[in-house]
Coordinates of C-alpha atoms in Angstrom, one line a residue:
Chain A
X1 CA -7.4 -14.0 -28.3
X2 CA -6.1 -14.1 -24.8
X3 CA -5.9 -10.3 -24.5
X4 CA -9.4 -9.5 -25.7
X5 CA -11.2 -6.7 -23.9
X6 CA -14.1 -4.6 -25.2
X7 CA -12.9 -1.5 -27.0
X8 CA -15.3 0.7 -25.1
X9 CA -13.5 0.0 -21.9
X10 CA -11.1 2.8 -20.8
X11 CA -7.7 3.0 -22.4
X12 CA -5.1 2.8 -19.6
X13 CA -1.9 3.3 -21.5
X14 CA -1.7 6.1 -23.9
X15 CA 0.6 6.4 -27.0
X16 CA 1.7 3.5 -29.1
X17 CA 3.9 1.8 -26.6
X18 CA 5.8 -1.4 -27.1
X19 CA 7.1 -3.6 -24.2
X20 CA 10.6 -2.0 -24.7
X21 CA 9.1 1.5 -24.6
X22 CA 7.5 0.7 -21.2
X23 CA 10.9 -0.5 -19.9
X24 CA 12.6 2.7 -21.2
X25 CA 9.9 5.0 -19.7
X26 CA 10.0 3.4 -16.3
X27 CA 13.8 3.2 -16.2
X28 CA 14.3 6.8 -17.4
X29 CA 14.0 8.6 -14.1
X30 CA 16.4 6.1 -12.5
X31 CA 19.0 6.3 -15.2
X32 CA 18.7 10.0 -15.8
X33 CA 20.0 12.8 -13.5
X34 CA 17.9 14.7 -11.0
X35 CA 16.8 18.2 -12.2
X36 CA 17.1 21.4 -10.3
X37 CA 13.5 21.3 -9.0
X38 CA 14.1 17.9 -7.4
X39 CA 17.1 19.2 -5.6
X40 CA 15.3 22.3 -4.4
X41 CA 12.3 20.3 -3.0
X42 CA 14.6 17.6 -1.6
X43 CA 16.7 20.2 0.3
X44 CA 13.6 21.9 1.7
X45 CA 12.3 18.5 2.8
X46 CA 15.6 17.5 4.3
X47 CA 15.9 20.7 6.3
X48 CA 12.4 20.3 7.6
X49 CA 13.2 16.7 8.6
X50 CA 16.4 17.7 10.4
X51 CA 14.6 20.5 12.2
X52 CA 11.9 18.0 13.3
X53 CA 14.6 15.5 14.4
X54 CA 16.1 18.3 16.5
X55 CA 12.6 18.9 18.1
X56 CA 12.3 15.1 18.8
X57 CA 15.7 15.0 20.4
X58 CA 14.8 18.1 22.5
X59 CA 11.5 16.4 23.5
X60 CA 13.2 13.2 24.5
X61 CA 16.0 15.0 26.4
X62 CA 13.7 17.3 28.3
X63 CA 10.4 15.4 28.5
X64 CA 7.0 15.9 26.9
X65 CA 6.4 18.9 29.1
X66 CA 7.9 20.9 26.2
X67 CA 4.6 20.2 24.3
X68 CA 1.5 22.2 24.7
X69 CA -0.3 19.4 26.6
X70 CA -2.1 20.2 29.8
X71 CA -4.0 18.3 32.5
X72 CA -7.2 18.1 30.5
X73 CA -6.0 18.0 27.0
X74 CA -3.4 15.2 27.4
X75 CA -3.6 14.1 23.8
X76 CA -3.4 16.7 21.1
X77 CA -1.2 17.2 18.0
X78 CA 0.8 14.0 18.6
X79 CA -2.2 11.7 18.3
X80 CA -3.8 13.9 15.7
X81 CA -0.7 13.5 13.6
X82 CA -0.5 9.8 14.3
X83 CA -4.1 9.2 13.2
X84 CA -3.7 11.5 10.2
X85 CA -0.6 9.7 9.0
X86 CA -2.1 6.2 9.5
X87 CA -5.1 7.3 7.6
X88 CA -3.0 8.5 4.7
X89 CA -1.3 5.2 4.8
X90 CA -4.5 3.4 3.9
X91 CA -4.7 4.2 0.2
X92 CA -1.7 2.2 -0.9
X93 CA -2.9 -1.2 0.3
X94 CA -6.5 -0.3 -0.7
X95 CA -5.4 0.3 -4.2
X96 CA -3.1 -2.7 -4.5
X97 CA -5.2 -5.2 -2.6
X98 CA -8.9 -4.3 -2.8
X99 CA -8.7 -3.1 -6.4
X100 CA -6.8 -6.3 -7.3
X101 CA -9.6 -8.4 -5.8
X102 CA -12.1 -6.4 -7.8
X103 CA -9.9 -6.8 -11.0
X104 CA -9.6 -3.0 -11.5
X105 CA -6.8 -2.7 -14.0
X106 CA -6.4 1.0 -13.6
X107 CA -4.7 0.3 -10.3
X108 CA -1.6 -0.9 -12.1
X109 CA -0.4 2.7 -13.1
X110 CA -0.6 3.9 -9.5
X111 CA -0.2 1.0 -7.1
X112 CA 3.6 1.1 -6.7
X113 CA 3.7 4.8 -5.7
X114 CA 0.6 4.5 -3.6
X115 CA 2.1 1.6 -1.7
X116 CA 5.4 3.5 -1.3
X117 CA 3.4 6.4 0.1
X118 CA 1.6 4.0 2.5
X119 CA 4.8 2.7 3.9
X120 CA 6.4 6.1 4.3
X121 CA 3.2 7.4 5.9
X122 CA 3.0 4.5 8.4
X123 CA 6.7 5.2 9.4
X124 CA 5.7 8.8 10.3
X125 CA 2.6 7.5 12.2
X126 CA 4.7 5.1 14.2
X127 CA 7.0 7.8 15.4
X128 CA 4.3 9.6 17.4
X129 CA 3.1 7.0 19.9
X130 CA 6.8 6.2 20.5
X131 CA 7.9 9.7 21.3
X132 CA 4.7 10.3 23.2
X133 CA 5.9 7.6 25.6
X134 CA 8.4 10.2 26.9
X135 CA 10.8 7.5 28.0
X136 CA 11.4 6.1 24.5
X137 CA 13.9 3.6 25.8
X138 CA 11.1 1.8 27.4
X139 CA 9.3 1.3 24.1
X140 CA 10.1 -2.5 24.0
X141 CA 7.8 -2.9 27.0
X142 CA 4.9 -2.9 24.6
X143 CA 6.0 -6.2 23.3
X144 CA 5.0 -9.4 25.0
X145 CA 8.5 -10.5 25.9
X146 CA 9.7 -12.1 29.2
X147 CA 11.0 -9.4 31.5
X148 CA 12.5 -8.8 34.9
X149 CA 9.2 -7.8 36.5
X150 CA 8.0 -11.2 37.2
X151 CA 7.2 -11.6 34.1
X152 CA 4.6 -8.9 34.0
X153 CA 3.0 -9.2 30.7
X154 CA 1.4 -6.6 28.4
X155 CA -2.3 -6.0 28.7
X156 CA -4.1 -7.7 25.8
X157 CA -7.4 -6.0 26.8
X158 CA -6.0 -2.6 25.9
X159 CA -6.8 -0.9 22.5
X160 CA -3.4 0.7 22.7
X161 CA -1.7 -2.7 22.6
X162 CA -4.1 -3.8 19.8
X163 CA -2.7 -0.7 17.9
X164 CA 0.9 -2.0 18.4
X165 CA 0.0 -5.3 16.8
X166 CA -2.2 -3.8 14.1
X167 CA 0.3 -1.1 13.0
X168 CA 3.3 -3.4 13.0
X169 CA 1.4 -6.2 11.1
X170 CA 0.2 -3.6 8.7
X171 CA 3.6 -2.0 8.1
X172 CA 5.5 -5.3 7.7
X173 CA 2.9 -7.0 5.5
X174 CA 2.6 -3.8 3.3
X175 CA 6.4 -3.8 3.0
X176 CA 6.6 -7.4 2.0
X177 CA 3.7 -7.0 -0.5
X178 CA 5.4 -3.9 -2.0
X179 CA 8.8 -5.6 -2.2
X180 CA 7.6 -8.8 -3.8
X181 CA 5.9 -6.7 -6.5
X182 CA 9.2 -4.8 -6.9
X183 CA 11.4 -7.8 -7.6
X184 CA 10.7 -8.2 -11.3
X185 CA 11.0 -4.4 -11.8
X186 CA 14.3 -4.3 -10.0
X187 CA 15.4 -7.2 -12.2
X188 CA 14.5 -5.2 -15.2
X189 CA 16.6 -2.2 -14.0
X190 CA 19.5 -4.6 -13.0
X191 CA 19.6 -6.3 -16.5
X192 CA 19.8 -3.0 -18.4
X193 CA 22.2 -1.2 -16.0
X194 CA 25.5 -0.3 -17.6
X195 CA 27.3 0.9 -14.5
X196 CA 28.8 -1.9 -12.4
X197 CA 27.8 -0.4 -9.1
X198 CA 24.3 0.2 -10.2
X199 CA 24.1 -3.4 -11.5
X200 CA 25.3 -4.7 -8.1
X201 CA 22.8 -2.6 -6.1
X202 CA 19.8 -3.6 -8.2
X203 CA 21.0 -7.2 -8.3
X204 CA 21.0 -7.2 -4.6
X205 CA 17.5 -5.5 -4.4
X206 CA 16.0 -7.9 -7.0
X207 CA 16.9 -11.0 -4.9
X208 CA 18.1 -12.7 -8.1
X209 CA 14.7 -12.6 -9.8
X210 CA 15.0 -14.4 -13.2
X211 CA 11.4 -14.5 -14.4
X212 CA 10.9 -18.3 -14.8
X213 CA 7.4 -19.4 -15.7
X214 CA 7.0 -21.3 -12.4
X215 CA 8.2 -18.2 -10.5
X216 CA 5.5 -16.1 -12.2
X217 CA 2.9 -18.6 -11.4
X218 CA 3.8 -18.5 -7.7
X219 CA 4.2 -14.7 -7.9
X220 CA 0.6 -14.3 -9.1
X221 CA -0.8 -16.7 -6.5
X222 CA 1.1 -14.9 -3.7
X223 CA -0.1 -11.5 -4.9
X224 CA -3.7 -12.7 -4.9
X225 CA -3.5 -14.3 -1.5
X226 CA -1.6 -11.3 0.0
X227 CA -4.4 -9.1 -1.5
X228 CA -7.0 -11.3 0.2
X229 CA -5.1 -11.0 3.5
X230 CA -4.3 -7.3 3.2
X231 CA -7.9 -6.4 2.5
X232 CA -9.3 -7.3 5.9
X233 CA -6.0 -6.1 7.4
X234 CA -6.3 -2.6 6.0
X235 CA -9.9 -2.4 7.3
X236 CA -8.8 -3.7 10.7
X237 CA -6.0 -1.2 11.2
X238 CA -8.1 1.9 11.2
X239 CA -10.9 0.1 13.0
X240 CA -8.4 -0.6 15.8
X241 CA -7.1 2.9 15.7
X242 CA -10.7 4.1 16.2
X243 CA -11.0 1.7 19.2
X244 CA -8.5 3.9 21.0
X245 CA -11.3 6.4 21.1
X246 CA -14.4 4.3 20.8
X247 CA -13.7 2.1 23.8
X248 CA -13.1 5.0 26.1
X249 CA -15.8 6.8 28.1
X250 CA -15.2 10.4 27.0
X251 CA -18.3 12.0 25.5
X252 CA -17.7 12.3 21.7
X253 CA -15.3 9.4 21.7
X254 CA -17.5 6.7 23.0
X255 CA -19.3 6.1 19.7
X256 CA -20.1 2.9 17.9
X257 CA -20.0 4.5 14.4
X258 CA -16.3 5.1 14.8
X259 CA -14.8 2.0 13.1
X260 CA -16.5 2.2 9.7
X261 CA -16.4 6.0 9.8
X262 CA -12.6 6.0 10.5
X263 CA -12.0 3.5 7.7
X264 CA -13.9 5.6 5.2
X265 CA -12.1 8.7 6.4
X266 CA -8.7 7.0 6.0
X267 CA -9.5 6.0 2.4
X268 CA -10.7 9.5 1.8
X269 CA -7.5 11.1 3.0
X270 CA -5.3 8.4 1.6
X271 CA -6.6 8.9 -1.9
X272 CA -6.2 12.6 -1.5
X273 CA -2.5 12.2 -0.7
X274 CA -2.1 9.9 -3.7
X275 CA -3.6 12.6 -5.9
X276 CA -1.3 15.2 -4.3
X277 CA 1.8 13.1 -5.1
X278 CA 0.9 11.6 -8.4
X279 CA -0.4 14.7 -10.1
X280 CA 3.0 16.2 -9.7
X281 CA 4.9 13.0 -10.3
X282 CA 3.3 12.1 -13.6
X283 CA 4.6 15.4 -15.0
X284 CA 8.0 15.4 -13.4
X285 CA 8.8 11.8 -14.2
X286 CA 7.1 11.8 -17.6
X287 CA 4.5 9.2 -16.7
X288 CA 1.6 10.9 -18.5
X289 CA 1.1 7.8 -20.6
X290 CA 0.6 5.6 -17.6
X291 CA -1.1 7.9 -15.1
X292 CA -3.8 9.4 -17.2
X293 CA -6.7 11.7 -16.7
X294 CA -8.9 8.6 -16.3
X295 CA -6.8 7.5 -13.4
X296 CA -7.2 10.8 -11.7
X297 CA -11.0 10.8 -12.4
X298 CA -11.3 7.2 -10.9
X299 CA -9.5 8.3 -7.8
X300 CA -11.8 11.4 -7.5
X301 CA -14.8 9.0 -7.7
X302 CA -13.4 7.0 -4.8
X303 CA -12.8 10.3 -2.9
X304 CA -16.4 11.3 -3.6
X305 CA -17.8 8.0 -2.3
X306 CA -15.7 7.8 0.8
X307 CA -16.2 11.6 1.4
X308 CA -20.0 10.9 1.2
X309 CA -19.7 8.1 3.8
X310 CA -17.7 10.5 6.1
X311 CA -20.3 13.2 5.7
X312 CA -23.1 10.8 6.5
X313 CA -21.2 9.8 9.7
X314 CA -20.8 13.5 10.6
X315 CA -24.6 13.9 10.2
X316 CA -25.4 10.9 12.3
X317 CA -22.9 11.9 15.0
X318 CA -24.4 15.4 15.0
X319 CA -28.0 14.0 15.1
X320 CA -27.3 11.5 17.8
X321 CA -25.5 14.0 20.0
X322 CA -28.4 16.5 19.7
X323 CA -31.1 13.9 20.0
X324 CA -29.7 12.5 23.3
X325 CA -30.5 15.8 24.9
X326 CA -27.5 15.4 27.2
X327 CA -25.8 18.6 28.0
X328 CA -22.5 16.8 27.9
X329 CA -23.1 16.0 24.2
X330 CA -23.5 19.7 23.4
X331 CA -19.8 20.3 23.4
X332 CA -18.7 17.2 21.5
X333 CA -16.9 17.9 18.2
X334 CA -20.0 17.7 16.1
X335 CA -22.5 19.8 18.0
X336 CA -24.0 23.3 18.0
X337 CA -21.7 23.9 21.0
X338 CA -18.6 23.1 19.0
X339 CA -19.8 25.1 16.0
X340 CA -20.3 28.3 18.1
X341 CA -17.8 27.7 20.9
X342 CA -14.1 28.7 21.1
X343 CA -13.2 26.0 18.5
X344 CA -15.7 27.2 15.9
X345 CA -12.8 27.7 13.4
X346 CA -11.7 24.1 13.7
X347 CA -15.3 22.9 13.5
X348 CA -16.0 24.8 10.3
X349 CA -12.6 23.9 8.8
X350 CA -13.7 20.3 9.1
X351 CA -17.1 20.8 7.6
X352 CA -16.0 23.0 4.7
X353 CA -12.9 21.0 3.7
X354 CA -14.3 17.5 4.1
X355 CA -18.0 17.8 3.3
X356 CA -18.7 21.0 1.4
X357 CA -15.8 21.6 -1.1
X358 CA -15.4 18.0 -2.2
X359 CA -19.0 18.1 -3.5
X360 CA -17.6 20.0 -6.5
X361 CA -16.2 16.7 -7.7
X362 CA -19.7 15.8 -8.8
X363 CA -18.9 18.1 -11.8
X364 CA -17.2 16.0 -14.4
X365 CA -15.2 18.8 -15.8
X366 CA -13.7 19.5 -12.4
X367 CA -12.9 16.0 -11.4
X368 CA -11.1 15.5 -14.8
X369 CA -9.0 18.6 -14.2
X370 CA -5.5 18.0 -12.9
X371 CA -5.1 21.4 -11.4
X372 CA -8.4 21.3 -9.6
X373 CA -7.8 17.8 -8.4
X374 CA -4.5 18.8 -7.0
X375 CA -6.0 21.7 -5.0
X376 CA -8.9 19.6 -3.9
X377 CA -6.5 17.0 -2.6
X378 CA -4.7 19.6 -0.5
X379 CA -8.0 20.8 0.9
X380 CA -9.0 17.3 1.9
X381 CA -5.6 16.7 3.5
X382 CA -6.2 19.8 5.6
X383 CA -9.8 18.8 6.4
X384 CA -8.8 15.3 7.5
X385 CA -6.1 16.7 9.8
X386 CA -8.8 18.9 11.4
X387 CA -11.1 16.0 11.8
X388 CA -8.6 14.2 14.0
X389 CA -7.8 17.5 15.8
X390 CA -11.5 18.1 16.4
X391 CA -12.1 14.6 17.7
X392 CA -9.2 14.8 20.1
X393 CA -8.9 18.4 21.2
X394 CA -12.5 19.7 21.1
X395 CA -13.8 16.6 22.9
X396 CA -11.1 16.9 25.6
X397 CA -11.5 20.7 26.0
X398 CA -14.8 20.4 27.7
X399 CA -15.3 17.7 30.4
X400 CA -18.0 16.9 32.9
X401 CA -16.4 19.4 35.3
X402 CA -16.7 23.0 34.0
X403 CA -13.7 24.1 36.1
X404 CA -11.4 21.9 34.0
X405 CA -12.5 23.5 30.7
X406 CA -9.5 24.6 28.8
X407 CA -8.0 25.0 25.4
X408 CA -4.9 23.7 23.7
X409 CA -2.2 25.8 22.1
X410 CA 0.8 24.0 20.5
X411 CA 4.3 25.0 21.3
X412 CA 7.0 25.4 18.7
X413 CA 8.0 21.8 19.5
X414 CA 4.6 20.4 18.5
X415 CA 4.7 22.3 15.3
X416 CA 8.3 21.4 14.6
X417 CA 7.8 17.7 15.0
X418 CA 4.7 17.8 12.7
X419 CA 6.6 19.7 10.0
X420 CA 9.6 17.3 10.6
X421 CA 7.4 14.3 9.8
X422 CA 6.2 16.0 6.6
X423 CA 9.8 16.6 5.7
X424 CA 10.8 13.1 6.5
X425 CA 7.9 11.7 4.4
X426 CA 9.0 13.8 1.4
X427 CA 12.6 12.9 1.8
X428 CA 11.7 9.3 1.6
X429 CA 9.3 9.8 -1.3
X430 CA 11.7 11.9 -3.3
X431 CA 14.5 9.4 -2.9
X432 CA 12.0 6.6 -3.9
X433 CA 11.0 8.6 -7.0
X434 CA 14.7 8.7 -8.2
X435 CA 15.8 5.2 -7.4
X436 CA 12.8 2.8 -7.6
X437 CA 10.7 1.8 -10.6
X438 CA 7.7 4.0 -9.8
X439 CA 5.2 2.1 -12.0
X440 CA 4.7 -1.6 -11.7
X441 CA 6.0 -2.1 -15.2
X442 CA 5.7 -5.9 -15.3
X443 CA 2.0 -5.6 -14.5
X444 CA 1.5 -2.8 -16.9
X445 CA 3.1 -4.9 -19.7
X446 CA 0.7 -7.7 -18.9
X447 CA -2.3 -5.4 -19.7
X448 CA -0.6 -3.5 -22.6
X449 CA -2.3 -5.6 -25.3
X450 CA -5.8 -5.3 -23.7
X451 CA -5.7 -1.7 -22.5
X452 CA -3.0 0.0 -24.6
X453 CA -4.3 2.7 -27.0
X454 CA -3.0 1.2 -30.3
X455 CA -4.4 -2.3 -29.5
X456 CA -7.7 -0.8 -28.5
X457 CA -7.9 1.0 -31.9
X458 CA -7.1 -2.2 -33.7
X459 CA -9.8 -4.2 -31.9
X460 CA -12.3 -1.4 -32.5
X461 CA -11.6 -1.5 -36.2
X462 CA -11.7 -5.2 -36.3
X463 CA -15.1 -5.3 -34.6
X464 CA -16.4 -2.6 -36.8
X465 CA -15.5 -4.6 -39.9
X466 CA -17.2 -7.7 -38.5
X467 CA -20.3 -5.7 -37.7
X468 CA -20.5 -4.3 -41.2
X469 CA -19.9 -7.7 -42.8
X470 CA -22.8 -9.0 -40.8
X471 CA -25.0 -6.1 -41.8
X472 CA -24.5 -6.7 -45.5
X473 CA -25.6 -10.4 -45.3
Chain B
X1 CA 19.8 -37.7 -25.1
X2 CA 22.2 -34.9 -25.8
X3 CA 23.4 -32.4 -23.3
X4 CA 22.6 -29.4 -25.5
X5 CA 19.7 -27.1 -25.1
X6 CA 18.4 -24.6 -27.6
X7 CA 17.5 -21.1 -26.3
X8 CA 14.9 -19.6 -28.5
X9 CA 14.0 -15.9 -28.2
X10 CA 10.5 -14.7 -29.0
X11 CA 9.3 -11.1 -29.1
X12 CA 5.6 -11.6 -28.6
X13 CA 3.7 -13.3 -25.7
X14 CA 0.9 -14.6 -27.9
X15 CA 3.4 -16.2 -30.3
X16 CA 5.2 -17.6 -27.3
X17 CA 2.2 -19.4 -25.9
X18 CA 1.2 -20.8 -29.3
X19 CA 4.8 -21.9 -29.8
X20 CA 5.0 -23.6 -26.4
X21 CA 1.9 -25.6 -27.3
X22 CA 3.3 -26.7 -30.7
X23 CA 6.7 -27.6 -29.2
X24 CA 5.1 -29.8 -26.6
X25 CA 2.8 -31.4 -29.2
X26 CA 5.8 -32.3 -31.3
X27 CA 7.1 -34.3 -28.3
X28 CA 10.0 -32.0 -27.4
X29 CA 10.9 -31.2 -23.8
X30 CA 10.7 -27.6 -22.7
X31 CA 13.3 -27.0 -20.0
X32 CA 12.3 -23.5 -18.9
X33 CA 10.6 -20.3 -20.1
X34 CA 11.7 -16.9 -19.1
X35 CA 9.3 -13.9 -19.4
X36 CA 9.4 -10.3 -18.4
X37 CA 5.9 -10.3 -17.1
X38 CA 3.3 -12.9 -16.1
X39 CA 1.9 -14.3 -19.3
X40 CA -1.6 -15.6 -18.7
X41 CA -2.1 -19.2 -19.9
X42 CA 1.6 -19.9 -20.1
X43 CA 1.6 -22.3 -17.1
X44 CA -1.3 -24.2 -18.5
X45 CA 0.4 -24.4 -21.9
X46 CA 3.6 -25.6 -20.4
X47 CA 1.7 -28.2 -18.3
X48 CA 2.9 -26.8 -15.0
X49 CA 1.1 -28.1 -11.9
X50 CA -0.8 -25.5 -9.8
X51 CA 1.1 -24.0 -7.0
X52 CA 0.1 -24.9 -3.5
X53 CA 1.2 -21.7 -1.9
X54 CA -2.4 -20.7 -1.1
X55 CA -2.8 -23.9 0.9
X56 CA 0.4 -23.2 2.9
X57 CA -1.0 -19.7 3.6
X58 CA -4.1 -21.2 5.1
X59 CA -2.0 -23.6 7.3
X60 CA 0.2 -20.7 8.4
X61 CA -2.9 -18.7 9.3
X62 CA -4.2 -21.6 11.4
X63 CA -0.8 -21.7 13.2
X64 CA -0.9 -17.9 13.7
X65 CA -4.3 -17.9 15.4
X66 CA -3.4 -20.9 17.5
X67 CA -0.3 -19.2 18.6
X68 CA -2.2 -16.0 19.5
X69 CA -4.7 -18.0 21.6
X70 CA -2.0 -19.9 23.3
X71 CA 0.1 -16.8 24.0
X72 CA -2.8 -14.7 25.4
X73 CA -4.1 -17.5 27.4
X74 CA -0.7 -18.1 29.0
X75 CA 0.1 -14.5 29.6
X76 CA -3.3 -13.1 30.7
X77 CA -5.0 -16.1 32.3
X78 CA -2.5 -18.7 33.4
X79 CA 0.8 -17.0 34.2
X80 CA -0.3 -13.7 35.7
X81 CA -4.0 -13.0 35.8
X82 CA -4.9 -9.3 36.5
X83 CA -8.1 -7.5 37.3
X84 CA -8.3 -5.0 34.4
X85 CA -11.5 -2.9 34.5
X86 CA -13.3 -5.8 36.1
X87 CA -12.9 -8.0 33.0
X88 CA -13.0 -11.7 33.6
X89 CA -9.4 -12.6 34.2
X90 CA -9.9 -16.3 35.0
X91 CA -11.4 -17.5 31.8
X92 CA -10.1 -17.2 28.3
X93 CA -13.5 -17.8 26.8
X94 CA -15.2 -15.0 28.8
X95 CA -12.4 -12.5 28.1
X96 CA -12.2 -13.5 24.5
X97 CA -14.0 -10.5 22.8
X98 CA -11.1 -8.2 23.8
X99 CA -8.6 -10.7 22.4
X100 CA -10.2 -10.9 18.9
X101 CA -8.2 -8.0 17.4
X102 CA -4.8 -9.6 18.2
X103 CA -6.0 -13.1 17.2
X104 CA -6.9 -11.6 13.8
X105 CA -3.7 -9.6 13.4
X106 CA -1.5 -12.7 14.3
X107 CA -3.4 -14.8 11.8
X108 CA -2.6 -12.3 9.0
X109 CA 0.9 -11.8 10.2
X110 CA 1.8 -15.5 10.2
X111 CA -0.1 -16.3 7.0
X112 CA 1.4 -13.4 5.0
X113 CA 5.0 -13.6 6.1
X114 CA 5.4 -17.3 6.2
X115 CA 3.8 -17.7 2.8
X116 CA 6.1 -15.1 1.3
X117 CA 9.1 -16.8 2.9
X118 CA 8.0 -20.1 1.5
X119 CA 7.6 -18.5 -1.9
X120 CA 11.2 -17.0 -1.7
X121 CA 12.6 -20.4 -0.6
X122 CA 10.8 -22.4 -3.3
X123 CA 11.8 -20.0 -6.1
X124 CA 15.3 -19.5 -4.7
X125 CA 15.0 -15.7 -4.4
X126 CA 16.7 -13.9 -1.6
X127 CA 19.3 -11.2 -1.0
X128 CA 22.7 -11.9 -2.6
X129 CA 21.2 -14.5 -4.9
X130 CA 22.7 -14.3 -8.4
X131 CA 20.2 -13.8 -11.3
X132 CA 20.0 -16.8 -13.6
X133 CA 18.2 -15.6 -16.7
X134 CA 20.5 -16.4 -19.6
X135 CA 19.6 -13.3 -21.6
X136 CA 19.2 -9.9 -19.8
X137 CA 16.6 -8.8 -22.3
X138 CA 14.1 -11.3 -20.9
X139 CA 13.3 -9.1 -17.9
X140 CA 12.5 -6.2 -20.2
X141 CA 10.8 -7.1 -23.5
X142 CA 11.8 -10.5 -24.9
X143 CA 10.8 -14.0 -24.0
X144 CA 13.0 -17.1 -24.0
X145 CA 12.1 -20.7 -24.3
X146 CA 14.8 -23.3 -23.5
X147 CA 14.2 -26.6 -25.3
X148 CA 16.1 -29.8 -25.0
X149 CA 18.0 -30.3 -28.2
X150 CA 17.4 -34.1 -28.2
X151 CA 19.1 -36.2 -30.8
X152 CA 18.3 -33.9 -33.7
X153 CA 19.2 -30.3 -32.9
X154 CA 18.6 -29.2 -36.4
X155 CA 15.0 -30.5 -36.5
X156 CA 14.2 -28.8 -33.2
X157 CA 15.8 -25.5 -34.4
X158 CA 13.8 -25.5 -37.6
X159 CA 10.6 -26.2 -35.6
X160 CA 11.4 -23.3 -33.3
X161 CA 12.0 -21.0 -36.3
X162 CA 8.7 -22.1 -37.8
X163 CA 6.7 -21.3 -34.7
X164 CA 8.1 -17.8 -34.5
X165 CA 11.4 -17.7 -32.7
X166 CA 13.4 -14.6 -33.7
X167 CA 16.8 -15.8 -32.5
X168 CA 18.2 -19.2 -31.7
X169 CA 21.3 -20.2 -29.7
X170 CA 22.6 -23.7 -28.9
X171 CA 24.2 -24.0 -25.5
X172 CA 25.4 -26.7 -23.1
X173 CA 23.0 -27.9 -20.5
X174 CA 23.6 -26.0 -17.2

């Protein structure tokens, strides 16, 4: 039996599904019409996006003086949002690559949407460093291309340039990984489309995928090797983002724990965003059979582990800062000075949202609850935004020279651009949910016989019979 | 040799793999198999050779890291050395630690993209390529085996029926 799997392993596909049922379920949101709720949410997201776009145009036209930055706090919401979005963009590749290497079959219900979320989040992240340049038309200067200055090359010693390479490699490799996985699913939609226009579009998107045995053999090999490449890549991206801070000499930033701690934080926030999106999507797109309570619980377990790593990093940062006895370390973002100073609210938002509330997930009943998981994911998203805000703004607000001590207050432009990226993200995700196969149906079909509920029951019955037969001998 | 092939439709992957083995044992030639999802063991049953794409990925990765080393050495050391934070600007080896991130990223970039491009070229999948699966249901829930009809189409047909084909169709070779 090629599909044998122990019946006590979790059931990943509920209901008595056949291969055709899987195709029908995944194609349904694409072939059906959008409901009212979709249009309402889409309109809100679109308005937010356009508003943010206006704020970006205003920023570029006038200069970044329209933001709340000042002499001391010269990075604030922009880089906070950048790191927040990149962090969110880590879950997709983690789910599709790392869980593939570990042969975790539960990834198959969620990997497509998680990867989509990754790509859309990294697009938002990429916007911030570019508009922070002020003169965005000079953005190509970050690329090592011959130029009219001599040539004066880019500085490969700079963590900011490492970021350029890391983020663009990550975005492009994630996109290719995602699209290659999409080809068979686009082909499925293409071959069942009845409208000629739809058939043409999906024919174009599917690159003429026909499902030959040799193609599948190559497809599986490519997926495995891409997973092997994407795993160190995803770890490297947030490592390099953390270098932006860790290689500097600012108290609170200059810290060797940053790379692993940032990666854990990225996975923590990325899984939270996956929960936020998928708990809603499984209901709206009728995917309850594919994204089950077990999937949500598994993701909550990952959140609990990475949240634990993050909390440990907070403790070590706090301890090392305190143990150094340096007065400069008493106003870093994890210190008694921060907890009681003018940014006490940001400090406590971080501690409560990231380290205290998520501990409730130890309770099995809560981590298997959809409603609770949804609210917890929102709390973690807020907490992880504050983590980056605290690292950047609290650390910059107090320097070595007390006369420079200051605070940051965002202008309406800062707020508008942030809301605009959230709007843009949801515009992309909502369009995706209506036009793309949101579950990797080809992969799900390949595990249907080992993890589908009716097959599980049959195997259990069969084994039971065999056991009884042995007992009577 | 005739120029006819028989297209046999199957509705179950386990039946398909068993059928592929039997058809090959009986000495018939399988032209192609179309499936809606990766069927494990099918390539072995068909006698397909292992793909060498993983080896190409390794080669592309080596090219990527070599290119990164050459590029940074040319730009930062040879062409226009600069004193940046007192870092050694005259020796690639001594400045190497701060070049590691980009050496790594370029390795991954080259290996991933060139491997995928090689895959697309070898399997002939790219934008505006027409799909070539004869039956549209084989991307959704059915499986198709194309068998050379040989001299005796009826014998092959009855064999295919016996091993579990649900539909048969005789077509000209394409």
